[in-house]
Amino acid sequence: MAPPAIIAPSILSADFAALGAACSDTIGQGCDWLHIDIMDGHFVPNITFGAPVVTKIRPHVGRPKTSLGKGTFDCHMMIAEPKKWVKDFQKAGCDLYCFHYEAAIDSTAAENPADETEKKTNPKELIHYIHENGMLAGIAIKPETPVDVLWDILRNPTKSERPDMVLVMTVHPGFGGQKFMASELPKVKALRERYPELNIEVDGGLSEGTIDQAAEAGANVIVAGSAVFGAKDPADVISKLREAVEKRR
C-alpha cells in the first residue's frame, strides 16, 4: 500500500505581507506540510526567498513531532549549488531538504555559501550529507529529465544515501500558476510500481481538476499553491485533495 496522503500547500501563493499568519492558518485548515519554494535566479530564472525568511516563519508553525509529520517544512531547493546551503537551511528550520538531480550532477561540494572548491558533489553524496545534518532528503526531477536517472539512487544498498522522497515536477520549475503537465505522470506510475512505500510528490498545476490523475498515477504528496491559498474555503480544498489520494491507496 502507498503511504498516506500528505497535502503540502506552496507558500509561493500565500500573502507575503502576512506570511507567518498565512502559514499558521493553512496548517490549521488541515494541511500536513508547507512547501517552501527556494529559487536563486540561476538554476531557475525566478528569485523567491532564502533562509532568513524560513527562520522568520518557523515560529509560526510547530515542528513535526514525528518524521514526515504535521508541520514539516518541505524546502524545494531550485538552486544551482544545493550543498552550499544545507547547513543554513537546517539552522533556519527546514525539515526536508529537496534538491534537484540536475543541480546535484553539475555543482560543487562546497559546504558553505562563501566556500569555493573544484571538487564536485553527486546525488548520493548530497543525500548522505543532508541526513548527516539532521534533515530528511528529497530529490526532484524536471520534466525534461527521464525517471531512469533515479533507479541507481533508489536501489542503493546504503540507506543514508537513499532519498526519503522523490519529487516529480508537473510543470517547468521557476514560476507558480502554470498548467499541469499530465505527460509527467508515467514517471510517477513507474516509481510507484517499483517502490510501493516511497513518498512520491508532485508539484505544479495541482487542483481539484487535476488531482484525480495524479492520485491515480500513485502520487501521495500533493503540492498545491493557488488552488489552496486562492480558494474561498481552503480547508475544503485540502480535504478534497486528501480524499482523492486516500481512496486510491
PDB file of C-alpha atoms in Angstrom:
ATOM      1  CA  MET A   1       0.000   0.000   0.000  1.00  0.00           C
ATOM      2  CA  ALA A   2       1.188   3.515  -0.810  1.00  0.00           C
ATOM      3  CA  PRO A   3       1.971   5.886   2.079  1.00  0.00           C
ATOM      4  CA  PRO A   4      -0.829   8.151   3.349  1.00  0.00           C
ATOM      5  CA  ALA A   5      -1.806  11.378   1.641  1.00  0.00           C
ATOM      6  CA  ILE A   6       0.269  14.426   2.527  1.00  0.00           C
ATOM      7  CA  ILE A   7      -1.022  17.827   1.466  1.00  0.00           C
ATOM      8  CA  ALA A   8       1.707  20.460   1.184  1.00  0.00           C
ATOM      9  CA  PRO A   9       0.460  23.890   0.066  1.00  0.00           C
ATOM     10  CA  SER A  10       3.101  26.027  -1.619  1.00  0.00           C
ATOM     11  CA  ILE A  11       3.587  29.293   0.251  1.00  0.00           C
ATOM     12  CA  LEU A  12       4.671  30.905  -3.025  1.00  0.00           C
ATOM     13  CA  SER A  13       0.941  31.626  -3.418  1.00  0.00           C
ATOM     14  CA  ALA A  14       0.475  32.959   0.129  1.00  0.00           C
ATOM     15  CA  ASP A  15       0.169  36.602   1.207  1.00  0.00           C
ATOM     16  CA  PHE A  16       3.801  37.682   1.593  1.00  0.00           C
ATOM     17  CA  ALA A  17       2.745  40.698   3.659  1.00  0.00           C
ATOM     18  CA  ALA A  18       1.406  38.346   6.347  1.00  0.00           C
ATOM     19  CA  LEU A  19       3.381  35.212   5.646  1.00  0.00           C
ATOM     20  CA  GLY A  20       3.697  33.901   9.196  1.00  0.00           C
ATOM     21  CA  ALA A  21      -0.044  34.106   9.792  1.00  0.00           C
ATOM     22  CA  ALA A  22      -0.765  32.557   6.380  1.00  0.00           C
ATOM     23  CA  CYS A  23       1.452  29.576   7.225  1.00  0.00           C
ATOM     24  CA  SER A  24      -0.157  29.089  10.614  1.00  0.00           C
ATOM     25  CA  ASP A  25      -3.676  29.430   9.213  1.00  0.00           C
ATOM     26  CA  THR A  26      -3.042  26.879   6.470  1.00  0.00           C
ATOM     27  CA  ILE A  27      -1.775  24.300   8.948  1.00  0.00           C
ATOM     28  CA  GLY A  28      -4.915  24.990  10.982  1.00  0.00           C
ATOM     29  CA  GLN A  29      -7.052  24.393   7.901  1.00  0.00           C
ATOM     30  CA  GLY A  30      -5.853  20.803   7.720  1.00  0.00           C
ATOM     31  CA  CYS A  31      -2.724  20.625   5.593  1.00  0.00           C
ATOM     32  CA  ASP A  32       0.212  18.459   6.654  1.00  0.00           C
ATOM     33  CA  TRP A  33       3.330  20.206   5.391  1.00  0.00           C
ATOM     34  CA  LEU A  34       4.289  23.557   3.968  1.00  0.00           C
ATOM     35  CA  HIS A  35       6.084  23.508   0.634  1.00  0.00           C
ATOM     36  CA  ILE A  36       8.661  26.291   0.502  1.00  0.00           C
ATOM     37  CA  ASP A  37       9.981  27.143  -2.957  1.00  0.00           C
ATOM     38  CA  ILE A  38      13.559  28.411  -2.839  1.00  0.00           C
ATOM     39  CA  MET A  39      14.725  29.905  -6.160  1.00  0.00           C
ATOM     40  CA  ASP A  40      18.087  31.555  -6.768  1.00  0.00           C
ATOM     41  CA  GLY A  41      17.753  33.171 -10.206  1.00  0.00           C
ATOM     42  CA  HIS A  42      20.419  30.802 -11.576  1.00  0.00           C
ATOM     43  CA  PHE A  43      19.037  27.277 -11.603  1.00  0.00           C
ATOM     44  CA  VAL A  44      15.674  28.808 -12.478  1.00  0.00           C
ATOM     45  CA  PRO A  45      15.060  32.358 -13.764  1.00  0.00           C
ATOM     46  CA  ASN A  46      12.925  33.438 -10.820  1.00  0.00           C
ATOM     47  CA  ILE A  47      14.033  34.584  -7.332  1.00  0.00           C
ATOM     48  CA  THR A  48      11.929  33.934  -4.222  1.00  0.00           C
ATOM     49  CA  PHE A  49      13.402  33.914  -0.725  1.00  0.00           C
ATOM     50  CA  GLY A  50      16.161  32.365   1.338  1.00  0.00           C
ATOM     51  CA  ALA A  51      16.973  31.002   4.769  1.00  0.00           C
ATOM     52  CA  PRO A  52      16.184  34.251   6.676  1.00  0.00           C
ATOM     53  CA  VAL A  53      12.525  34.052   5.610  1.00  0.00           C
ATOM     54  CA  VAL A  54      12.340  30.383   6.656  1.00  0.00           C
ATOM     55  CA  THR A  55      13.788  31.397  10.033  1.00  0.00           C
ATOM     56  CA  LYS A  56      11.063  34.023  10.485  1.00  0.00           C
ATOM     57  CA  ILE A  57       8.109  31.788   9.603  1.00  0.00           C
ATOM     58  CA  ARG A  58       9.339  28.750  11.569  1.00  0.00           C
ATOM     59  CA  PRO A  59       7.991  30.013  14.952  1.00  0.00           C
ATOM     60  CA  HIS A  60       4.505  30.300  13.423  1.00  0.00           C
ATOM     61  CA  VAL A  61       4.322  26.548  12.762  1.00  0.00           C
ATOM     62  CA  GLY A  62       5.108  23.871  15.337  1.00  0.00           C
ATOM     63  CA  ARG A  63       7.909  21.477  14.498  1.00  0.00           C
ATOM     64  CA  PRO A  64       6.847  17.972  13.449  1.00  0.00           C
ATOM     65  CA  LYS A  65       6.725  15.538  16.355  1.00  0.00           C
ATOM     66  CA  THR A  66       7.493  12.583  14.095  1.00  0.00           C
ATOM     67  CA  SER A  67       9.453  12.104  10.885  1.00  0.00           C
ATOM     68  CA  LEU A  68       7.398  13.481   7.974  1.00  0.00           C
ATOM     69  CA  GLY A  69       4.792  14.661  10.489  1.00  0.00           C
ATOM     70  CA  LYS A  70       2.479  17.653  10.567  1.00  0.00           C
ATOM     71  CA  GLY A  71       4.345  20.935  10.380  1.00  0.00           C
ATOM     72  CA  THR A  72       7.153  19.633   8.154  1.00  0.00           C
ATOM     73  CA  PHE A  73       8.890  22.396   6.222  1.00  0.00           C
ATOM     74  CA  ASP A  74       9.440  20.874   2.784  1.00  0.00           C
ATOM     75  CA  CYS A  75      12.049  23.140   1.200  1.00  0.00           C
ATOM     76  CA  HIS A  76      12.202  22.718  -2.571  1.00  0.00           C
ATOM     77  CA  MET A  77      15.679  23.906  -3.450  1.00  0.00           C
ATOM     78  CA  MET A  78      15.618  25.210  -7.013  1.00  0.00           C
ATOM     79  CA  ILE A  79      19.196  26.401  -6.697  1.00  0.00           C
ATOM     80  CA  ALA A  80      22.418  25.869  -8.632  1.00  0.00           C
ATOM     81  CA  GLU A  81      24.603  24.939  -5.615  1.00  0.00           C
ATOM     82  CA  PRO A  82      22.466  22.799  -3.287  1.00  0.00           C
ATOM     83  CA  LYS A  83      25.218  21.529  -0.998  1.00  0.00           C
ATOM     84  CA  LYS A  84      26.345  25.050  -0.069  1.00  0.00           C
ATOM     85  CA  TRP A  85      23.017  25.820   1.610  1.00  0.00           C
ATOM     86  CA  VAL A  86      22.315  22.649   3.595  1.00  0.00           C
ATOM     87  CA  LYS A  87      23.630  23.983   6.904  1.00  0.00           C
ATOM     88  CA  ASP A  88      21.911  27.364   6.608  1.00  0.00           C
ATOM     89  CA  PHE A  89      18.512  25.815   5.932  1.00  0.00           C
ATOM     90  CA  GLN A  90      18.927  23.272   8.711  1.00  0.00           C
ATOM     91  CA  LYS A  91      19.541  26.147  11.126  1.00  0.00           C
ATOM     92  CA  ALA A  92      16.560  28.042   9.683  1.00  0.00           C
ATOM     93  CA  GLY A  93      14.152  25.209  10.475  1.00  0.00           C
ATOM     94  CA  CYS A  94      13.952  23.125   7.307  1.00  0.00           C
ATOM     95  CA  ASP A  95      12.860  19.526   7.934  1.00  0.00           C
ATOM     96  CA  LEU A  96      13.032  18.086   4.408  1.00  0.00           C
ATOM     97  CA  TYR A  97      15.665  19.434   2.021  1.00  0.00           C
ATOM     98  CA  CYS A  98      14.671  18.564  -1.546  1.00  0.00           C
ATOM     99  CA  PHE A  99      17.315  19.321  -4.171  1.00  0.00           C
ATOM    100  CA  HIS A 100      17.229  18.873  -7.930  1.00  0.00           C
ATOM    101  CA  TYR A 101      19.013  15.957  -9.547  1.00  0.00           C
ATOM    102  CA  GLU A 102      20.004  18.271 -12.396  1.00  0.00           C
ATOM    103  CA  ALA A 103      21.792  20.612  -9.960  1.00  0.00           C
ATOM    104  CA  ALA A 104      23.482  17.852  -7.975  1.00  0.00           C
ATOM    105  CA  ILE A 105      25.232  16.401 -11.020  1.00  0.00           C
ATOM    106  CA  ASP A 106      26.628  19.788 -12.010  1.00  0.00           C
ATOM    107  CA  SER A 107      27.530  21.538  -8.748  1.00  0.00           C
ATOM    108  CA  THR A 108      30.362  21.721  -6.267  1.00  0.00           C
ATOM    109  CA  ALA A 109      30.961  20.010  -2.945  1.00  0.00           C
ATOM    110  CA  ALA A 110      31.400  23.350  -1.148  1.00  0.00           C
ATOM    111  CA  GLU A 111      29.689  23.238   2.258  1.00  0.00           C
ATOM    112  CA  ASN A 112      29.151  26.954   2.875  1.00  0.00           C
ATOM    113  CA  PRO A 113      27.912  29.811   0.655  1.00  0.00           C
ATOM    114  CA  ALA A 114      31.272  31.613   0.709  1.00  0.00           C
ATOM    115  CA  ASP A 115      33.354  28.495   0.019  1.00  0.00           C
ATOM    116  CA  GLU A 116      34.935  27.702  -3.336  1.00  0.00           C
ATOM    117  CA  THR A 117      36.157  24.307  -4.498  1.00  0.00           C
ATOM    118  CA  GLU A 118      36.683  22.442  -7.749  1.00  0.00           C
ATOM    119  CA  LYS A 119      35.518  19.207  -6.154  1.00  0.00           C
ATOM    120  CA  LYS A 120      32.095  18.081  -7.396  1.00  0.00           C
ATOM    121  CA  THR A 121      29.217  16.586  -5.456  1.00  0.00           C
ATOM    122  CA  ASN A 122      26.744  13.933  -6.654  1.00  0.00           C
ATOM    123  CA  PRO A 123      23.199  12.947  -5.651  1.00  0.00           C
ATOM    124  CA  LYS A 124      24.156  10.064  -3.349  1.00  0.00           C
ATOM    125  CA  GLU A 125      26.815  12.076  -1.545  1.00  0.00           C
ATOM    126  CA  LEU A 126      24.454  15.026  -1.171  1.00  0.00           C
ATOM    127  CA  ILE A 127      21.662  12.852   0.260  1.00  0.00           C
ATOM    128  CA  HIS A 128      24.123  11.451   2.810  1.00  0.00           C
ATOM    129  CA  TYR A 129      25.250  14.976   3.710  1.00  0.00           C
ATOM    130  CA  ILE A 130      21.656  16.161   4.225  1.00  0.00           C
ATOM    131  CA  HIS A 131      20.948  13.200   6.515  1.00  0.00           C
ATOM    132  CA  GLU A 132      24.205  13.851   8.352  1.00  0.00           C
ATOM    133  CA  ASN A 133      22.934  17.365   9.058  1.00  0.00           C
ATOM    134  CA  GLY A 134      19.729  16.087  10.639  1.00  0.00           C
ATOM    135  CA  MET A 135      17.223  16.594   7.827  1.00  0.00           C
ATOM    136  CA  LEU A 136      15.220  14.349   5.548  1.00  0.00           C
ATOM    137  CA  ALA A 137      16.332  14.350   1.916  1.00  0.00           C
ATOM    138  CA  GLY A 138      14.267  14.657  -1.231  1.00  0.00           C
ATOM    139  CA  ILE A 139      15.352  14.553  -4.858  1.00  0.00           C
ATOM    140  CA  ALA A 140      13.454  16.306  -7.649  1.00  0.00           C
ATOM    141  CA  ILE A 141      13.444  15.902 -11.407  1.00  0.00           C
ATOM    142  CA  LYS A 142      12.385  18.391 -14.086  1.00  0.00           C
ATOM    143  CA  PRO A 143      10.003  17.436 -16.913  1.00  0.00           C
ATOM    144  CA  GLU A 144      12.874  17.016 -19.371  1.00  0.00           C
ATOM    145  CA  THR A 145      14.707  14.566 -17.074  1.00  0.00           C
ATOM    146  CA  PRO A 146      13.855  10.856 -17.501  1.00  0.00           C
ATOM    147  CA  VAL A 147      12.864   8.935 -14.394  1.00  0.00           C
ATOM    148  CA  ASP A 148      15.510   6.303 -15.212  1.00  0.00           C
ATOM    149  CA  VAL A 149      18.217   8.513 -13.676  1.00  0.00           C
ATOM    150  CA  LEU A 150      16.735   7.728 -10.246  1.00  0.00           C
ATOM    151  CA  TRP A 151      16.917   3.935 -10.309  1.00  0.00           C
ATOM    152  CA  ASP A 152      20.569   3.664  -9.303  1.00  0.00           C
ATOM    153  CA  ILE A 153      19.986   6.147  -6.459  1.00  0.00           C
ATOM    154  CA  LEU A 154      16.855   4.442  -5.132  1.00  0.00           C
ATOM    155  CA  ARG A 155      18.266   0.915  -5.170  1.00  0.00           C
ATOM    156  CA  ASN A 156      21.434   1.973  -3.355  1.00  0.00           C
ATOM    157  CA  PRO A 157      22.106  -0.522  -0.524  1.00  0.00           C
ATOM    158  CA  THR A 158      23.454   2.303   1.674  1.00  0.00           C
ATOM    159  CA  LYS A 159      20.388   3.664   3.478  1.00  0.00           C
ATOM    160  CA  SER A 160      21.934   7.044   4.289  1.00  0.00           C
ATOM    161  CA  GLU A 161      22.391   7.670   0.539  1.00  0.00           C
ATOM    162  CA  ARG A 162      18.764   6.947  -0.386  1.00  0.00           C
ATOM    163  CA  PRO A 163      16.165   9.757  -0.512  1.00  0.00           C
ATOM    164  CA  ASP A 164      13.142   9.923   1.765  1.00  0.00           C
ATOM    165  CA  MET A 165      11.029  11.371  -1.048  1.00  0.00           C
ATOM    166  CA  VAL A 166      11.065  11.839  -4.808  1.00  0.00           C
ATOM    167  CA  LEU A 167       9.525  14.941  -6.382  1.00  0.00           C
ATOM    168  CA  VAL A 168       8.268  14.724  -9.954  1.00  0.00           C
ATOM    169  CA  MET A 169       7.716  18.191 -11.386  1.00  0.00           C
ATOM    170  CA  THR A 170       4.457  18.513 -13.326  1.00  0.00           C
ATOM    171  CA  VAL A 171       5.422  21.981 -14.589  1.00  0.00           C
ATOM    172  CA  HIS A 172       8.752  23.528 -15.554  1.00  0.00           C
ATOM    173  CA  PRO A 173      10.212  24.849 -12.285  1.00  0.00           C
ATOM    174  CA  GLY A 174      10.518  28.573 -11.699  1.00  0.00           C
ATOM    175  CA  PHE A 175       7.063  30.119 -11.625  1.00  0.00           C
ATOM    176  CA  GLY A 176       3.732  29.377  -9.956  1.00  0.00           C
ATOM    177  CA  GLY A 177       0.371  29.170 -11.703  1.00  0.00           C
ATOM    178  CA  GLN A 178       1.494  27.037 -14.657  1.00  0.00           C
ATOM    179  CA  LYS A 179      -0.662  24.452 -16.431  1.00  0.00           C
ATOM    180  CA  PHE A 180      -0.486  20.871 -15.154  1.00  0.00           C
ATOM    181  CA  MET A 181       1.588  18.547 -17.377  1.00  0.00           C
ATOM    182  CA  ALA A 182      -0.113  15.152 -17.384  1.00  0.00           C
ATOM    183  CA  SER A 183       2.746  13.960 -19.610  1.00  0.00           C
ATOM    184  CA  GLU A 184       4.860  13.573 -16.449  1.00  0.00           C
ATOM    185  CA  LEU A 185       2.553  11.083 -14.732  1.00  0.00           C
ATOM    186  CA  PRO A 186       4.111   7.956 -16.297  1.00  0.00           C
ATOM    187  CA  LYS A 187       7.189   8.786 -14.192  1.00  0.00           C
ATOM    188  CA  VAL A 188       5.028   8.730 -11.068  1.00  0.00           C
ATOM    189  CA  LYS A 189       3.465   5.433 -12.103  1.00  0.00           C
ATOM    190  CA  ALA A 190       6.868   3.859 -12.769  1.00  0.00           C
ATOM    191  CA  LEU A 191       8.141   4.983  -9.358  1.00  0.00           C
ATOM    192  CA  ARG A 192       5.064   3.671  -7.556  1.00  0.00           C
ATOM    193  CA  GLU A 193       5.242   0.296  -9.285  1.00  0.00           C
ATOM    194  CA  ARG A 194       8.880  -0.181  -8.277  1.00  0.00           C
ATOM    195  CA  TYR A 195       8.677   1.416  -4.836  1.00  0.00           C
ATOM    196  CA  PRO A 196       5.215   0.924  -3.270  1.00  0.00           C
ATOM    197  CA  GLU A 197       6.198   2.548   0.046  1.00  0.00           C
ATOM    198  CA  LEU A 198       8.045   5.572  -1.358  1.00  0.00           C
ATOM    199  CA  ASN A 199       6.770   9.093  -0.726  1.00  0.00           C
ATOM    200  CA  ILE A 200       6.197  10.496  -4.211  1.00  0.00           C
ATOM    201  CA  GLU A 201       5.482  14.215  -4.515  1.00  0.00           C
ATOM    202  CA  VAL A 202       4.005  16.071  -7.473  1.00  0.00           C
ATOM    203  CA  ASP A 203       4.322  19.823  -7.852  1.00  0.00           C
ATOM    204  CA  GLY A 204       2.779  22.079 -10.473  1.00  0.00           C
ATOM    205  CA  GLY A 205      -0.777  22.770 -11.571  1.00  0.00           C
ATOM    206  CA  LEU A 206      -2.391  20.563  -8.913  1.00  0.00           C
ATOM    207  CA  SER A 207      -6.016  21.387  -8.131  1.00  0.00           C
ATOM    208  CA  GLU A 208      -9.389  19.717  -7.735  1.00  0.00           C
ATOM    209  CA  GLY A 209      -9.437  19.407 -11.528  1.00  0.00           C
ATOM    210  CA  THR A 210      -6.123  17.550 -11.831  1.00  0.00           C
ATOM    211  CA  ILE A 211      -5.730  15.690  -8.535  1.00  0.00           C
ATOM    212  CA  ASP A 212      -7.504  12.542  -9.731  1.00  0.00           C
ATOM    213  CA  GLN A 213      -4.925  11.990 -12.493  1.00  0.00           C
ATOM    214  CA  ALA A 214      -2.011  12.465 -10.097  1.00  0.00           C
ATOM    215  CA  ALA A 215      -3.514  10.240  -7.424  1.00  0.00           C
ATOM    216  CA  GLU A 216      -4.343   7.523  -9.943  1.00  0.00           C
ATOM    217  CA  ALA A 217      -0.707   7.504 -11.068  1.00  0.00           C
ATOM    218  CA  GLY A 218       0.411   6.947  -7.475  1.00  0.00           C
ATOM    219  CA  ALA A 219       1.393  10.345  -6.063  1.00  0.00           C
ATOM    220  CA  ASN A 220       0.758  10.723  -2.330  1.00  0.00           C
ATOM    221  CA  VAL A 221       2.436  14.066  -1.538  1.00  0.00           C
ATOM    222  CA  ILE A 222       0.465  16.840  -3.182  1.00  0.00           C
ATOM    223  CA  VAL A 223       1.785  20.374  -3.636  1.00  0.00           C
ATOM    224  CA  ALA A 224      -0.921  22.935  -4.413  1.00  0.00           C
ATOM    225  CA  GLY A 225      -0.377  26.686  -4.368  1.00  0.00           C
ATOM    226  CA  SER A 226      -3.090  28.900  -5.762  1.00  0.00           C
ATOM    227  CA  ALA A 227      -5.630  26.051  -5.512  1.00  0.00           C
ATOM    228  CA  VAL A 228      -5.357  26.301  -1.720  1.00  0.00           C
ATOM    229  CA  PHE A 229      -4.286  29.862  -0.961  1.00  0.00           C
ATOM    230  CA  GLY A 230      -6.644  31.305  -3.583  1.00  0.00           C
ATOM    231  CA  ALA A 231      -9.663  29.264  -2.501  1.00  0.00           C
ATOM    232  CA  LYS A 232     -12.717  30.675  -0.751  1.00  0.00           C
ATOM    233  CA  ASP A 233     -12.621  27.618   1.524  1.00  0.00           C
ATOM    234  CA  PRO A 234      -9.020  26.307   1.741  1.00  0.00           C
ATOM    235  CA  ALA A 235      -9.982  23.646   4.290  1.00  0.00           C
ATOM    236  CA  ASP A 236     -12.486  22.165   1.846  1.00  0.00           C
ATOM    237  CA  VAL A 237      -9.918  22.070  -0.970  1.00  0.00           C
ATOM    238  CA  ILE A 238      -7.343  20.423   1.294  1.00  0.00           C
ATOM    239  CA  SER A 239      -9.929  17.831   2.318  1.00  0.00           C
ATOM    240  CA  LYS A 240     -10.844  17.039  -1.295  1.00  0.00           C
ATOM    241  CA  LEU A 241      -7.193  16.692  -2.331  1.00  0.00           C
ATOM    242  CA  ARG A 242      -6.614  14.291   0.568  1.00  0.00           C
ATOM    243  CA  GLU A 243      -9.720  12.265  -0.223  1.00  0.00           C
ATOM    244  CA  ALA A 244      -8.657  11.815  -3.851  1.00  0.00           C
ATOM    245  CA  VAL A 245      -5.335  10.308  -2.768  1.00  0.00           C
ATOM    246  CA  GLU A 246      -6.667   8.185   0.088  1.00  0.00           C
ATOM    247  CA  LYS A 247      -9.318   6.418  -1.953  1.00  0.00           C
ATOM    248  CA  ARG A 248      -6.666   5.255  -4.431  1.00  0.00           C
ATOM    249  CA  ARG A 249      -4.130   3.899  -1.942  1.00  0.00           C
TER     250      ARG A 249
END
